[in-house]
Amino acid sequence: MSNEPGLRKRRKDASQQNASKEAVTAARATTRSTSLSSIIVLVLTALLFYLYQNSASLKSTFNSWAGYSDSEKYYWKGDVDLTADVPKRDAAVEAMLHAWLAYERDAMGDDEYHPISRKGSNLTNAGGIGYTVVDSIDTLLIMGLDEEYRRARDWIENKLSFDQDAKFNTFETTIRVLGGLLSAHHLSGDPMFLEKAKDLADRIIPAFNTPSGLPLSMVNLAKRQGVPDVDNKGLVSTAEVSTLQLEFRYLSLLTDNETYWEKAEHVMSVIKKAHISTGLASIFMNPEDGRFVLAAIRLGSRGDSYYEYLLKQYLQTNFTEPVYREMYDDAINGVHNHLVKKSEFDRLTYTSELIPERNRLGEVSWRLTPKQDHLVCFLGGSLMLGAVTTGAVAQPASIPPRAEELSAQGRRDWATGIELIETCMRTHDTATGLSPEIAHFRIPSDNMDATRAPHDWYIKGDRPGAPAPYDARYILRPETVESLFIAYRLTGNPRYRQYGWDIFEAIEKYCKIEGGGYASVLNVDRVPVGLEDKMETFFMSETLKYLYLLFEDANVLPLSKYVFNTEAHPFPVFHPTIRTGFS
Ligand code: DMJ
């Protein structure tokens, strides 16, 4: 008995111990299940976050569920400040001086410049045609580089001669040299530039003397004769024959000479007549019969500026020639229906090419190729410009436009333009921050490897240790910054200035040659970079001009009063006194 209380106590202790053991076990179980559910919640949240970050469609579903509509992505609602960002604008001027002074020191008057060897070269053995000087002179004027402008002007007056017995590309000579002279004339008022422009145009005009009226690809400037392009069986490229019109029409207005207008306009009527039912244009035409030939359809090389100039001809004469608007609408509908695609992972908007293939029976089918040239990056800005002009329900649309100010087609083009610019910026996700000459977008038949970055697109043929493929180059092209300039002017959204600044900094870091000038990068996805010894003339004419204008006050060369030719030479919008389009 004496043990009883002790026994009871032990039993009590034992039962208390059991109870607390159970409690501990229960508590542990609860803790385990709580931590298990926390882990599950954490994993799920992380998974959802990953998917949200990486899946464009989930992001947009979530955004619309949370009350954000896509329209916020397209219609900027923040502050709009279109005044100059002076330090960044001046940085573009410094870059221009770095490029121009090196050219002037080493190669003044030569057509092209090689900044690493510090040499110049000409397009032909006959002699130069002022390719670099004339292409750059309006940038010097616009940037207020007066001393440099005066020296360039004196060289043009005293040294430039177009009496060169060699063949020159009709399109390139028109957009760079004729375009540069016309723009310099407009900006300076100096009649010397117009005299030179007339002289050059009169040497080019014979290239239009073909059975169809489509100009030949080459022209001998001394002999005043068109020359067929033997490399392409005498065919002419669509972009080249349809990207002379702004220049010849403006010259016609300045000189009161209808011939320039008629020759250029006739080309457009031939193209209209040759119409392909899709609204799209193949990249080659036959100058004999004026018809399209079976060839690739694309917005890149040999196709690009056909689409650009349809819109710009309509804008150049202040909406007075409805035929260009019809042709533009038709072509852009074709682009939307057949070429605009979404990438597999992030649903990036890009443009494909159509390649014709014949089987053994001679039947033609079209293969869709997910290849986008850097050249296509003009299209984002161009579509946005088209949206607020051809796609506006009333003129002028606000800056930025409101959705209700645009027609359905205008809203479609506006959104696609914005998306294309974003895609072009994604092609700058490379080791250098520069974009390659050509990006291929992954499609399921590629054996897509989503672990490779950037996973939606790749540079074809780029393998470690192998020489840089052609596609990997950045040759100082302007198309992305051209679109950024237009997008900023039309929206005031600071993201476009930021994008432009990122590109500018990448150019400064990787393309700048310490002793002067800028060179092309051989592979944008390799650091340290390998360079090619060439500074293309469009670097000073376009890339630096558009960067400068991106950061300049929007009152300078406003888009409502100017059209930029495809080489970035600004021409004023005018009311035609000579002719008013064809039907
Ligand atoms: C320029 O010469 C013109 O913009 C042309 O239309 C095609 N692209 C080059 C620059 O990339």
Coordinates of C-alpha atoms in Angstrom, one line a residue, residues 31-576:
T31 CA 3.8 20.8 -37.8
R32 CA 4.7 18.2 -40.5
S33 CA 1.4 18.7 -42.3
T34 CA 1.7 22.4 -41.9
S35 CA 5.2 22.5 -43.3
L36 CA 4.2 20.1 -46.0
S37 CA 1.3 22.4 -47.0
S38 CA 3.6 25.4 -46.8
I39 CA 6.1 23.7 -49.0
I40 CA 3.3 22.8 -51.5
V41 CA 2.0 26.4 -51.4
L42 CA 5.5 27.7 -51.8
V43 CA 6.3 25.3 -54.7
L44 CA 3.0 26.1 -56.4
T45 CA 3.6 29.9 -55.9
A46 CA 7.1 29.6 -57.4
L47 CA 5.7 27.5 -60.3
L48 CA 3.0 30.0 -61.0
F49 CA 5.4 32.9 -60.7
Y50 CA 7.8 31.1 -63.1
L51 CA 5.0 30.4 -65.6
Y52 CA 3.7 34.0 -65.2
Q53 CA 7.2 35.4 -66.0
N54 CA 7.8 33.0 -68.8
S55 CA 4.4 32.5 -70.5
A56 CA 3.0 35.5 -72.3
S57 CA -0.4 33.9 -72.6
L58 CA -0.7 33.1 -68.8
K59 CA 0.5 36.7 -68.1
S60 CA -2.2 38.1 -70.3
T61 CA -4.9 35.8 -68.7
F62 CA -3.8 36.9 -65.3
N63 CA -3.7 40.5 -66.2
S64 CA -7.2 40.4 -67.6
W65 CA -8.4 38.5 -64.5
A66 CA -6.7 41.1 -62.2
G67 CA -8.4 43.9 -64.1
Y68 CA -5.4 45.0 -66.3
S69 CA -6.3 44.9 -70.0
D70 CA -3.9 44.5 -72.8
S71 CA -4.9 48.0 -73.8
E72 CA -2.6 49.4 -71.1
K73 CA 0.3 47.7 -72.8
Y74 CA -0.6 49.5 -76.1
Y75 CA -1.9 52.8 -75.0
W76 CA 0.6 54.7 -72.8
K77 CA -1.1 56.5 -69.9
G78 CA 1.9 58.0 -68.2
D79 CA 3.5 61.5 -68.5
V80 CA 4.4 62.7 -72.0
D81 CA 7.5 64.8 -72.2
L82 CA 8.6 65.4 -75.7
T83 CA 11.3 67.9 -74.9
A84 CA 15.0 67.1 -75.4
D85 CA 17.0 64.9 -73.2
V86 CA 20.1 67.1 -73.6
P87 CA 22.9 64.9 -72.3
K88 CA 21.8 61.9 -74.4
R89 CA 21.2 64.0 -77.5
D90 CA 24.6 65.5 -77.1
A91 CA 26.2 62.0 -76.7
A92 CA 24.8 61.2 -80.2
V93 CA 26.5 64.4 -81.5
E94 CA 29.8 63.3 -79.9
A95 CA 29.5 60.0 -81.6
M96 CA 28.8 61.7 -84.9
L97 CA 32.0 63.8 -84.5
H98 CA 33.9 60.7 -83.6
A99 CA 32.8 59.0 -86.8
W100 CA 32.9 62.0 -89.2
L101 CA 36.3 63.5 -88.1
A102 CA 37.9 60.1 -88.5
Y103 CA 36.4 59.7 -92.0
E104 CA 37.4 63.3 -92.9
R105 CA 41.0 62.7 -91.7
D106 CA 41.5 59.4 -93.5
A107 CA 39.2 59.2 -96.5
M108 CA 37.5 62.5 -97.3
G109 CA 35.6 62.2 -100.5
D110 CA 35.9 58.4 -100.8
D111 CA 32.7 56.5 -101.0
E112 CA 33.3 54.2 -98.1
Y113 CA 35.4 54.2 -94.9
H114 CA 37.4 51.5 -93.2
P115 CA 38.2 52.8 -89.7
I116 CA 40.6 50.1 -88.5
S117 CA 43.0 50.4 -91.5
R118 CA 42.1 54.1 -91.6
K119 CA 41.5 54.0 -95.4
G120 CA 38.8 54.9 -97.8
S121 CA 37.6 53.1 -100.9
N122 CA 35.3 53.8 -103.9
L123 CA 32.4 51.8 -105.2
T124 CA 34.0 51.5 -108.6
N125 CA 37.4 52.1 -110.1
A126 CA 36.0 55.1 -112.1
G127 CA 35.9 57.3 -109.1
G128 CA 33.7 58.2 -106.1
I129 CA 30.2 59.7 -106.1
G130 CA 30.2 61.2 -102.7
Y131 CA 28.5 58.3 -101.1
T132 CA 29.6 59.0 -97.6
V133 CA 29.8 62.8 -97.7
V134 CA 26.4 63.4 -99.3
D135 CA 24.7 60.7 -97.2
S136 CA 26.0 62.3 -94.0
I137 CA 25.7 66.0 -94.7
D138 CA 22.2 66.5 -93.5
T139 CA 23.0 64.8 -90.2
L140 CA 25.8 67.4 -89.8
L141 CA 23.3 70.2 -90.5
I142 CA 20.6 68.8 -88.2
M143 CA 23.1 68.4 -85.3
G144 CA 24.3 71.9 -85.8
L145 CA 27.9 70.8 -86.6
D146 CA 28.4 74.0 -88.7
E147 CA 32.2 73.8 -89.3
E148 CA 32.0 70.2 -90.4
Y149 CA 29.0 70.9 -92.6
R150 CA 30.8 73.8 -94.3
R151 CA 33.8 71.6 -95.2
A152 CA 31.5 68.8 -96.5
R153 CA 29.5 71.4 -98.5
D154 CA 32.7 72.8 -100.1
W155 CA 33.8 69.3 -101.1
I156 CA 30.4 68.7 -102.7
E157 CA 30.6 72.0 -104.6
N158 CA 34.2 71.7 -105.8
K159 CA 35.1 68.1 -105.9
L160 CA 32.0 66.0 -106.5
S161 CA 31.4 64.8 -110.1
F162 CA 28.8 62.3 -111.2
D163 CA 30.5 61.9 -114.6
Q164 CA 31.8 58.5 -113.7
D165 CA 32.0 55.8 -116.4
A166 CA 31.0 52.8 -114.3
K167 CA 27.8 51.1 -113.2
F168 CA 26.2 52.2 -110.0
N169 CA 23.2 50.7 -108.2
T170 CA 20.1 52.8 -109.2
F171 CA 18.3 52.4 -105.9
E172 CA 21.3 53.0 -103.6
T173 CA 22.5 56.0 -105.6
T174 CA 19.0 57.5 -105.4
I175 CA 18.3 56.9 -101.7
R176 CA 21.7 57.9 -100.5
V177 CA 23.0 60.5 -102.9
L178 CA 20.0 62.0 -104.5
G179 CA 18.1 61.8 -101.2
G180 CA 21.0 63.4 -99.3
L181 CA 21.3 66.3 -101.8
L182 CA 17.6 67.0 -101.7
S183 CA 17.5 67.0 -98.0
A184 CA 20.6 69.2 -97.7
H185 CA 18.9 71.6 -100.1
H186 CA 15.8 71.8 -98.1
L187 CA 17.5 72.2 -94.7
S188 CA 20.1 74.8 -95.9
G189 CA 18.2 76.5 -98.8
D190 CA 21.5 76.3 -100.8
P191 CA 20.8 76.1 -104.5
M192 CA 24.1 74.3 -105.2
F193 CA 22.6 71.1 -103.8
L194 CA 19.6 71.3 -106.1
E195 CA 21.9 71.8 -109.1
K196 CA 23.8 68.7 -108.2
A197 CA 20.6 66.8 -107.5
K198 CA 19.3 67.6 -111.0
D199 CA 22.6 66.6 -112.6
L200 CA 22.5 63.2 -110.8
A201 CA 18.8 62.6 -111.5
D202 CA 19.2 63.3 -115.2
R203 CA 21.9 60.6 -115.3
I204 CA 19.7 58.1 -113.5
I205 CA 16.5 58.7 -115.4
P206 CA 17.6 56.6 -118.5
A207 CA 17.5 53.5 -116.2
F208 CA 13.7 53.8 -116.5
N209 CA 13.7 53.3 -120.2
T210 CA 12.6 49.7 -120.3
P211 CA 9.6 48.1 -122.0
S212 CA 7.6 48.2 -118.7
G213 CA 9.0 51.4 -117.2
L214 CA 10.5 49.6 -114.2
P215 CA 14.0 50.9 -113.8
L216 CA 17.0 48.7 -114.3
S217 CA 19.1 47.8 -111.2
M218 CA 22.2 49.5 -112.4
V219 CA 23.0 52.7 -114.3
N220 CA 26.2 54.0 -115.9
L221 CA 26.2 57.7 -114.8
A222 CA 28.7 58.9 -117.5
K223 CA 26.9 57.1 -120.3
R224 CA 23.5 57.8 -118.9
Q225 CA 22.4 54.3 -119.6
G226 CA 20.6 51.6 -117.6
V227 CA 22.4 48.4 -117.1
P228 CA 20.7 45.1 -116.3
D229 CA 21.8 43.1 -113.2
V230 CA 23.3 40.0 -114.8
D231 CA 23.7 38.3 -111.4
N232 CA 19.9 38.2 -111.1
K233 CA 19.1 37.4 -114.8
G234 CA 18.2 41.0 -115.6
L235 CA 15.4 40.9 -113.0
V236 CA 14.8 44.0 -110.8
S237 CA 14.0 43.8 -107.1
T238 CA 10.7 45.0 -105.9
A239 CA 11.9 47.2 -103.1
E240 CA 14.5 48.8 -105.3
V241 CA 12.1 49.9 -108.1
S242 CA 9.5 51.1 -105.6
T243 CA 11.9 53.1 -103.4
L244 CA 12.8 56.0 -105.7
Q245 CA 9.5 57.8 -105.6
L246 CA 9.8 60.1 -102.7
E247 CA 13.0 61.4 -104.2
F248 CA 11.9 61.9 -107.8
R249 CA 8.5 63.4 -106.7
Y250 CA 10.2 65.9 -104.5
L251 CA 12.7 66.8 -107.1
S252 CA 9.8 67.2 -109.6
L253 CA 8.1 69.7 -107.2
L254 CA 11.4 71.7 -106.7
T255 CA 12.2 71.8 -110.4
D256 CA 8.7 72.0 -111.9
N257 CA 9.7 69.1 -114.2
E258 CA 7.0 66.6 -114.6
T259 CA 9.2 63.9 -116.1
Y260 CA 10.7 62.9 -112.8
W261 CA 7.2 62.6 -111.3
E262 CA 5.8 60.6 -114.2
K263 CA 8.7 58.1 -114.4
A264 CA 8.5 57.4 -110.7
E265 CA 4.7 57.2 -110.6
H266 CA 4.5 55.0 -113.6
V267 CA 6.5 52.3 -111.7
M268 CA 3.7 52.3 -109.0
S269 CA 1.0 51.9 -111.6
V270 CA 2.9 48.9 -113.1
I271 CA 3.1 47.4 -109.6
K272 CA -0.5 48.0 -109.0
K273 CA -1.4 46.3 -112.2
A274 CA 0.8 43.3 -111.5
H275 CA -1.1 42.8 -108.2
I276 CA -0.9 39.4 -106.5
S277 CA -4.1 38.4 -104.9
T278 CA -2.6 38.2 -101.4
G279 CA -1.7 41.8 -101.4
L280 CA 1.9 40.7 -101.0
A281 CA 4.8 41.3 -103.4
S282 CA 7.4 38.8 -104.4
I283 CA 10.9 40.3 -104.2
F284 CA 11.6 40.2 -108.0
M285 CA 9.9 41.7 -111.0
N286 CA 10.5 41.4 -114.7
P287 CA 11.4 44.8 -116.3
E288 CA 10.3 43.4 -119.7
D289 CA 6.7 42.7 -118.9
G290 CA 6.3 44.5 -115.6
R291 CA 5.1 41.3 -113.8
F292 CA 6.1 39.7 -110.5
V293 CA 8.1 36.6 -110.9
L294 CA 7.9 33.5 -108.7
A295 CA 10.3 34.4 -105.8
A296 CA 10.4 34.8 -102.1
I297 CA 8.0 37.1 -100.3
R298 CA 9.4 38.9 -97.4
L299 CA 9.7 42.1 -95.4
G300 CA 13.5 41.9 -95.3
S301 CA 16.0 42.5 -98.1
R302 CA 14.6 43.4 -101.5
G303 CA 11.0 43.6 -100.0
D304 CA 11.2 46.0 -97.1
S305 CA 11.0 49.5 -98.4
Y306 CA 8.2 48.6 -100.9
Y307 CA 5.9 48.6 -97.9
E308 CA 7.6 51.6 -96.3
Y309 CA 7.2 53.8 -99.4
L310 CA 3.5 52.9 -100.0
L311 CA 2.7 54.6 -96.7
K312 CA 5.2 57.4 -97.2
Q313 CA 4.0 58.4 -100.7
Y314 CA 0.6 58.8 -99.2
L315 CA 2.0 60.9 -96.3
Q316 CA 4.3 62.9 -98.6
T317 CA 1.5 64.6 -100.5
N318 CA -0.6 65.1 -97.3
F319 CA -3.2 62.3 -97.9
T320 CA -4.1 63.6 -101.3
E321 CA -3.4 60.4 -103.3
P322 CA -5.8 57.7 -102.1
V323 CA -4.3 55.1 -104.5
Y324 CA -1.3 54.8 -102.1
R325 CA -3.5 54.3 -99.2
E326 CA -5.5 51.5 -101.0
M327 CA -2.2 49.9 -102.0
Y328 CA -0.8 50.2 -98.5
D329 CA -4.0 48.8 -96.8
D330 CA -4.0 45.9 -99.3
A331 CA -0.3 45.1 -98.6
I332 CA -0.5 45.4 -94.9
N333 CA -3.6 43.1 -94.8
G334 CA -1.5 40.6 -96.7
V335 CA 1.3 41.0 -94.2
H336 CA -1.1 40.3 -91.3
N337 CA -2.8 37.4 -93.0
H338 CA 0.3 35.6 -94.2
L339 CA 3.5 36.8 -92.6
V340 CA 2.9 37.9 -89.0
K341 CA 3.5 35.0 -86.5
K342 CA 3.9 34.4 -82.8
S343 CA 6.9 32.6 -81.3
E344 CA 6.4 29.3 -79.5
F345 CA 7.4 30.2 -76.0
D346 CA 7.0 33.9 -75.2
R347 CA 4.5 34.5 -78.0
L348 CA 6.7 37.2 -79.5
T349 CA 5.3 38.7 -82.7
Y350 CA 7.7 38.3 -85.6
T351 CA 7.4 38.1 -89.4
S352 CA 8.1 35.0 -91.5
E353 CA 9.1 34.7 -95.1
L354 CA 7.4 32.7 -97.8
I355 CA 9.6 30.6 -100.1
P356 CA 8.2 29.1 -103.2
E357 CA 9.0 25.5 -104.0
R358 CA 8.1 23.5 -107.1
N359 CA 7.6 19.8 -107.0
R360 CA 8.4 17.4 -109.9
L361 CA 5.1 18.1 -111.5
G362 CA 5.9 21.8 -111.5
E363 CA 3.3 22.6 -108.9
V364 CA 4.2 25.4 -106.5
S365 CA 3.8 25.4 -102.8
W366 CA 4.9 28.0 -100.3
R367 CA 7.2 27.1 -97.4
L368 CA 6.9 29.4 -94.3
T369 CA 10.4 30.2 -93.0
P370 CA 10.6 31.8 -89.5
K371 CA 13.5 34.1 -90.4
Q372 CA 13.5 37.8 -89.7
D373 CA 16.2 40.2 -91.0
H374 CA 17.3 43.1 -88.9
L375 CA 16.0 45.1 -91.8
V376 CA 12.4 44.2 -90.9
C377 CA 12.7 46.2 -87.6
F378 CA 11.7 49.3 -89.6
L379 CA 8.2 47.8 -89.7
G380 CA 7.2 48.3 -86.0
G381 CA 7.6 52.1 -86.3
S382 CA 6.1 52.1 -89.8
L383 CA 3.0 50.3 -88.7
M384 CA 2.6 52.7 -85.8
L385 CA 2.9 55.7 -88.1
G386 CA 0.4 54.1 -90.5
A387 CA -2.0 53.4 -87.6
V388 CA -2.2 57.1 -86.5
T389 CA -2.5 58.3 -90.1
T390 CA -4.3 55.8 -92.4
G391 CA -5.9 54.1 -89.3
A392 CA -7.1 57.2 -87.5
V393 CA -10.8 58.0 -87.4
A394 CA -10.0 61.8 -87.4
Q395 CA -6.8 63.8 -87.9
P396 CA -4.6 64.4 -86.1
A397 CA -4.6 61.6 -83.5
S398 CA -3.5 62.5 -80.0
I399 CA 0.0 61.8 -78.7
P400 CA -0.2 59.1 -77.6
P401 CA -3.4 58.1 -79.5
R402 CA -6.4 56.8 -77.5
A403 CA -7.8 53.5 -78.7
E404 CA -11.1 55.1 -79.7
E405 CA -9.3 57.5 -82.0
L406 CA -8.2 54.5 -84.2
S407 CA -10.2 52.3 -86.6
A408 CA -10.2 48.6 -86.1
Q409 CA -7.4 48.3 -88.6
G410 CA -5.5 51.2 -86.9
R411 CA -5.7 49.4 -83.5
R412 CA -4.5 46.2 -85.1
D413 CA -1.5 47.9 -86.7
W414 CA -0.7 50.0 -83.6
A415 CA -0.6 46.9 -81.4
T416 CA 1.4 44.9 -84.0
G417 CA 3.8 47.7 -84.4
I418 CA 4.4 47.9 -80.6
E419 CA 4.8 44.1 -80.4
L420 CA 7.3 44.0 -83.3
I421 CA 9.4 46.7 -81.6
E422 CA 9.5 44.6 -78.4
T423 CA 10.5 41.5 -80.5
C424 CA 13.3 43.5 -82.1
M425 CA 14.5 44.6 -78.7
R426 CA 14.5 40.9 -77.6
T427 CA 16.9 40.2 -80.5
H428 CA 19.3 42.4 -78.6
D429 CA 19.4 39.9 -75.8
T430 CA 22.9 38.9 -76.8
A431 CA 26.4 39.0 -75.3
T432 CA 26.9 42.5 -76.7
G433 CA 23.4 43.9 -76.5
L434 CA 23.5 44.3 -80.3
S435 CA 21.1 42.4 -82.6
P436 CA 22.2 40.1 -85.3
E437 CA 21.7 40.6 -89.1
I438 CA 19.2 37.7 -89.1
A439 CA 17.2 36.0 -86.3
H440 CA 15.6 32.6 -86.8
F441 CA 12.5 31.9 -84.6
R442 CA 12.2 28.4 -83.2
I443 CA 9.4 26.3 -84.5
P444 CA 8.4 22.7 -83.4
S445 CA 10.1 21.0 -86.4
D446 CA 13.4 22.5 -85.3
N447 CA 13.8 20.1 -82.3
M448 CA 13.4 23.1 -80.2
D449 CA 15.7 23.3 -77.2
A450 CA 14.0 25.7 -74.8
T451 CA 17.0 25.7 -72.4
R452 CA 19.1 27.8 -74.7
A453 CA 18.9 31.5 -74.2
P454 CA 17.3 33.5 -75.7
H455 CA 15.0 30.5 -76.2
D456 CA 12.5 31.9 -78.7
W457 CA 15.1 32.7 -81.4
Y458 CA 18.6 31.8 -82.4
I459 CA 21.4 32.8 -84.8
K460 CA 21.7 30.1 -87.5
G461 CA 25.1 28.5 -87.8
D462 CA 26.5 30.0 -84.7
R463 CA 28.6 27.3 -83.1
P464 CA 31.4 27.6 -80.5
G465 CA 34.8 27.7 -82.1
A466 CA 33.3 28.0 -85.7
P467 CA 33.8 31.2 -87.7
A468 CA 31.0 33.8 -87.3
P469 CA 28.2 33.1 -89.7
Y470 CA 26.8 35.9 -91.9
D471 CA 23.6 36.0 -89.8
A472 CA 25.6 36.9 -86.6
R473 CA 26.9 40.3 -87.7
Y474 CA 25.8 43.8 -86.7
I475 CA 26.8 46.2 -89.4
L476 CA 25.7 49.4 -87.7
R477 CA 22.1 49.1 -89.1
P478 CA 19.5 51.7 -88.1
E479 CA 16.2 49.9 -88.4
T480 CA 15.5 49.3 -84.7
V481 CA 16.5 52.8 -83.6
E482 CA 14.4 54.2 -86.5
S483 CA 11.3 52.4 -85.1
L484 CA 12.2 53.6 -81.5
F485 CA 12.4 57.2 -82.8
I486 CA 8.9 57.0 -84.4
A487 CA 7.5 55.1 -81.4
Y488 CA 8.8 57.8 -79.0
R489 CA 7.5 60.7 -81.1
L490 CA 4.0 59.0 -81.3
T491 CA 3.7 58.0 -77.7
G492 CA 6.1 59.9 -75.4
N493 CA 6.6 56.6 -73.6
P494 CA 10.1 56.8 -72.0
R495 CA 10.7 53.1 -72.5
Y496 CA 11.6 53.8 -76.1
R497 CA 14.3 56.3 -75.1
Q498 CA 15.6 53.8 -72.7
Y499 CA 15.8 51.1 -75.3
G500 CA 17.6 53.6 -77.7
W501 CA 20.1 54.5 -75.0
D502 CA 20.8 50.8 -74.3
I503 CA 21.6 50.3 -78.0
F504 CA 23.7 53.5 -78.1
E505 CA 25.7 52.3 -75.2
A506 CA 26.3 48.8 -76.8
I507 CA 27.5 50.5 -80.0
E508 CA 29.8 52.7 -78.0
K509 CA 31.2 49.7 -76.1
Y510 CA 31.7 47.3 -78.9
C511 CA 31.8 49.1 -82.3
K512 CA 33.7 52.3 -81.4
I513 CA 37.3 52.4 -82.6
E514 CA 39.5 54.4 -80.3
G515 CA 41.4 56.1 -83.0
G516 CA 38.2 57.2 -84.7
G517 CA 35.1 55.8 -86.4
Y518 CA 33.0 52.8 -85.7
A519 CA 33.2 49.2 -87.1
S520 CA 30.8 46.3 -87.7
V521 CA 30.7 43.5 -85.2
L522 CA 31.3 40.0 -86.6
N523 CA 29.3 38.0 -84.0
V524 CA 27.0 39.9 -81.6
D525 CA 26.9 36.9 -79.3
R526 CA 30.7 36.7 -78.6
V527 CA 32.8 38.8 -76.3
P528 CA 35.4 40.0 -76.8
V529 CA 34.1 41.0 -80.2
G530 CA 35.7 40.5 -83.6
L531 CA 35.4 43.5 -85.9
E532 CA 35.0 44.0 -89.6
D533 CA 36.9 47.0 -91.0
K534 CA 33.9 48.9 -92.4
M535 CA 31.7 51.8 -91.3
E536 CA 28.6 51.7 -93.5
T537 CA 27.4 55.1 -94.8
F538 CA 24.0 54.6 -93.2
F539 CA 25.6 54.7 -89.7
M540 CA 26.1 58.5 -90.0
S541 CA 23.1 59.0 -92.3
E542 CA 20.5 57.0 -90.3
T543 CA 21.6 55.3 -87.1
L544 CA 23.2 58.4 -85.5
K545 CA 20.6 60.7 -86.9
Y546 CA 17.7 58.7 -85.5
L547 CA 19.4 58.3 -82.1
Y548 CA 19.9 62.1 -82.1
L549 CA 16.3 62.8 -83.0
L550 CA 15.1 60.2 -80.4
F551 CA 16.6 62.4 -77.7
E552 CA 15.9 65.8 -79.4
D553 CA 12.8 68.0 -78.9
A554 CA 9.9 66.7 -80.9
N555 CA 9.5 70.1 -82.6
V556 CA 12.6 69.3 -84.6
L557 CA 11.5 67.7 -87.9
P558 CA 8.0 66.8 -86.6
L559 CA 6.5 63.7 -88.2
S560 CA 3.4 65.6 -89.2
K561 CA 5.4 67.8 -91.5
Y562 CA 8.2 65.5 -92.7
V563 CA 8.6 62.2 -94.4
F564 CA 12.0 60.5 -94.0
N565 CA 13.2 58.7 -97.1
T566 CA 14.4 55.2 -96.5
E567 CA 17.9 56.5 -95.9
A568 CA 16.6 58.9 -93.2
H569 CA 16.8 62.0 -95.3
P570 CA 13.9 64.3 -94.3
F571 CA 11.7 65.8 -97.0
P572 CA 8.9 68.2 -96.3
V573 CA 5.2 67.1 -96.7
F574 CA 3.6 69.1 -99.6
H575 CA 0.4 69.5 -101.5
P576 CA 1.1 68.4 -105.1

